[in-house]
Amino acid sequence: MKKNYQLIKLRIGSQHMTAGFFVEFNFQELLQETFIKGTLLPKSIVVLTDNSCGSSGESFVETCKKSTKVKVMGRATMGLNDYANLASKSWDEGFVLMYPTSRLSRIDENKGMTGIGVEPHEYIAWTPEHLKTDVDLNMALSYLEKKDSICFSLSFSVMNKNCTNR
């Protein structure tokens, strides 16, 4: 589908800038040949996440959710990836203009993540108990013990020294 792109010339001080609409790239041919091959073990994986997980961490969580082996537990991520790859322009007065150079096309389908983030499979509400113990990790270990499988867990929010491979 061909789209028309309108360019707008901006004059900020003595600088000329060109702004316009984002260009959508079609990766369909590449994606048809791209696949991720997994291994038999571990059979179950838990990824712990919360609202301190953003940017590439969110992309990781979103990709992991597509695996049948992975259970994402915790709270939703930050929700930063609708617009990404910031470029910036600085001026001597201390002002900095930051603007995204990429945009996810799913925004057009009302499937953006701004203000939502990547939702976990299993929501673990934050409680004051989190200040005393790693509630998320304990729930993940409990889940994995019930599955009677090998433990492998990652945390994007708090790296806990008690989180080890078993």
Short mmCIF file of C-alpha atoms in Angstrom, two decimals:
data_model
loop_
_atom_site.label_atom_id
_atom_site.label_comp_id
_atom_site.label_asym_id
_atom_site.label_seq_id
_atom_site.Cartn_x
_atom_site.Cartn_y
_atom_site.Cartn_z
CA MET A 1 0.00 0.00 0.00
CA LYS A 2 1.49 3.32 -1.07
CA LYS A 3 1.23 6.21 1.36
CA ASN A 4 1.82 9.89 0.81
CA TYR A 5 4.26 11.51 3.21
CA GLN A 6 4.08 15.21 3.85
CA LEU A 7 7.26 17.01 4.92
CA ILE A 8 7.12 20.14 7.01
CA LYS A 9 9.97 22.64 7.24
CA LEU A 10 10.50 24.07 10.72
CA ARG A 11 12.65 27.02 11.60
CA ILE A 12 13.93 27.01 15.16
CA GLY A 13 16.36 29.86 15.71
CA SER A 14 18.90 29.72 12.91
CA GLN A 15 18.38 25.95 12.47
CA HIS A 16 16.17 24.46 9.76
CA MET A 17 14.63 21.10 10.57
CA THR A 18 12.53 18.78 8.46
CA ALA A 19 9.72 16.85 10.09
CA GLY A 20 7.26 14.45 8.56
CA PHE A 21 5.33 11.28 8.99
CA PHE A 22 6.97 8.00 9.87
CA VAL A 23 7.81 5.62 7.05
CA GLU A 24 6.53 2.09 7.53
CA PHE A 25 8.88 -0.71 6.51
CA ASN A 26 7.58 -4.08 5.31
CA PHE A 27 9.57 -6.95 6.83
CA GLN A 28 7.16 -9.73 5.79
CA GLU A 29 9.62 -11.44 3.44
CA LEU A 30 12.34 -11.42 6.08
CA LEU A 31 10.04 -12.58 8.89
CA GLN A 32 8.83 -15.60 6.95
CA GLU A 33 12.37 -16.99 6.98
CA THR A 34 13.15 -15.98 10.55
CA PHE A 35 12.41 -18.37 13.39
CA ILE A 36 13.69 -19.09 16.86
CA LYS A 37 14.58 -22.69 17.57
CA GLY A 38 14.24 -23.74 21.19
CA THR A 39 15.62 -26.59 23.26
CA LEU A 40 13.90 -29.33 25.25
CA LEU A 41 15.18 -28.05 28.59
CA PRO A 42 14.25 -26.10 30.57
CA LYS A 43 10.63 -27.13 30.25
CA SER A 44 9.27 -24.14 32.14
CA ILE A 45 10.60 -20.62 32.43
CA VAL A 46 9.35 -17.79 34.60
CA VAL A 47 10.09 -14.18 33.73
CA LEU A 48 9.46 -11.72 36.55
CA THR A 49 8.63 -8.19 35.55
CA ASP A 50 7.12 -4.95 36.82
CA ASN A 51 6.88 -1.26 36.00
CA SER A 52 10.64 -0.72 36.23
CA CYS A 53 11.05 -2.83 33.08
CA GLY A 54 11.11 -0.66 29.96
CA SER A 55 12.47 -0.28 26.46
CA SER A 56 14.39 -3.35 25.24
CA GLY A 57 13.38 -5.20 28.42
CA GLU A 58 9.76 -4.79 27.37
CA SER A 59 10.55 -6.17 23.93
CA PHE A 60 12.18 -9.15 25.62
CA VAL A 61 9.13 -9.79 27.82
CA GLU A 62 6.78 -9.41 24.86
CA THR A 63 8.80 -11.93 22.84
CA CYS A 64 8.99 -14.36 25.77
CA LYS A 65 5.21 -14.31 26.17
CA LYS A 66 4.91 -15.94 22.76
CA SER A 67 6.64 -19.11 24.01
CA THR A 68 4.53 -21.90 25.48
CA LYS A 69 7.36 -22.56 27.96
CA VAL A 70 7.32 -19.09 29.46
CA LYS A 71 5.09 -17.77 32.22
CA VAL A 72 5.42 -14.01 32.81
CA MET A 73 4.60 -13.09 36.41
CA GLY A 74 4.48 -9.81 38.29
CA ARG A 75 3.15 -6.49 37.12
CA ALA A 76 2.91 -4.75 33.75
CA THR A 77 6.01 -3.15 32.22
CA MET A 78 6.47 0.61 31.75
CA GLY A 79 4.85 0.84 28.31
CA LEU A 80 7.52 2.84 26.49
CA ASN A 81 7.88 1.16 23.12
CA ASP A 82 5.19 2.78 20.96
CA TYR A 83 7.71 5.46 20.00
CA ALA A 84 11.42 4.70 20.26
CA ASN A 85 14.98 5.37 19.13
CA LEU A 86 15.16 8.96 20.29
CA ALA A 87 17.23 11.53 18.45
CA SER A 88 18.03 14.85 20.07
CA LYS A 89 18.95 18.40 19.18
CA SER A 90 20.65 20.58 21.82
CA TRP A 91 20.94 24.37 21.98
CA ASP A 92 23.46 26.46 23.89
CA GLU A 93 20.76 27.79 26.22
CA GLY A 94 20.39 24.30 27.70
CA PHE A 95 17.28 23.25 25.81
CA VAL A 96 17.15 19.78 24.31
CA LEU A 97 14.52 18.59 21.85
CA MET A 98 14.14 14.81 21.87
CA TYR A 99 12.02 13.09 19.25
CA PRO A 100 11.42 9.47 18.23
CA THR A 101 12.71 8.14 14.94
CA SER A 102 10.63 4.97 15.01
CA ARG A 103 7.01 4.19 15.73
CA LEU A 104 5.17 0.89 16.06
CA SER A 105 2.46 0.48 13.43
CA ARG A 106 0.22 -1.34 15.90
CA ILE A 107 -0.66 2.09 17.32
CA ASP A 108 -2.83 2.55 14.22
CA GLU A 109 -4.80 -0.55 15.27
CA ASN A 110 -5.34 0.80 18.82
CA LYS A 111 -2.94 -1.84 20.15
CA GLY A 112 -0.31 0.51 21.55
CA MET A 113 1.29 -0.07 24.91
CA THR A 114 1.66 3.50 26.21
CA GLY A 115 0.16 3.63 29.69
CA ILE A 116 -0.49 -0.13 29.58
CA GLY A 117 2.82 -1.93 29.17
CA VAL A 118 3.20 -5.64 28.58
CA GLU A 119 0.73 -7.42 30.86
CA PRO A 120 1.97 -10.53 32.69
CA HIS A 121 0.27 -13.90 32.37
CA GLU A 122 -0.13 -13.93 36.14
CA TYR A 123 -0.59 -10.64 37.95
CA ILE A 124 1.04 -10.33 41.38
CA ALA A 125 -0.26 -7.27 43.19
CA TRP A 126 2.36 -5.19 44.95
CA THR A 127 1.92 -5.19 48.72
CA PRO A 128 3.98 -3.85 51.63
CA GLU A 129 5.20 -7.45 52.08
CA HIS A 130 7.44 -6.80 49.04
CA LEU A 131 9.55 -4.55 51.30
CA LYS A 132 10.44 -7.53 53.52
CA THR A 133 10.68 -10.44 51.11
CA ASP A 134 10.83 -11.14 47.37
CA VAL A 135 7.17 -12.08 46.96
CA ASP A 136 7.43 -12.36 43.18
CA LEU A 137 10.38 -14.75 43.31
CA ASN A 138 8.69 -16.91 45.94
CA MET A 139 5.55 -17.15 43.79
CA ALA A 140 7.67 -18.04 40.75
CA LEU A 141 9.50 -20.76 42.66
CA SER A 142 6.21 -22.10 43.98
CA TYR A 143 4.82 -22.20 40.43
CA LEU A 144 7.90 -24.02 39.14
CA GLU A 145 7.84 -26.54 42.00
CA LYS A 146 4.23 -27.36 41.12
CA LYS A 147 5.28 -27.83 37.50
CA ASP A 148 8.08 -30.12 38.80
CA SER A 149 10.50 -28.67 36.32
CA ILE A 150 13.84 -26.95 36.02
CA CYS A 151 13.92 -23.41 37.40
CA PHE A 152 15.14 -20.50 35.33
CA SER A 153 13.89 -17.08 36.25
CA LEU A 154 14.82 -13.53 35.34
CA SER A 155 13.89 -10.35 37.11
CA PHE A 156 14.00 -6.97 35.43
CA SER A 157 13.10 -5.11 38.59
CA VAL A 158 15.21 -6.46 41.45
CA MET A 159 18.04 -8.92 40.98
CA ASN A 160 17.84 -11.20 44.01
CA LYS A 161 20.91 -13.16 45.08
CA ASN A 162 18.58 -16.04 46.02
CA CYS A 163 17.47 -16.48 42.40
CA THR A 164 19.63 -19.30 41.09
CA ASN A 165 19.39 -21.99 38.48
CA ARG A 166 18.42 -25.33 39.97
#
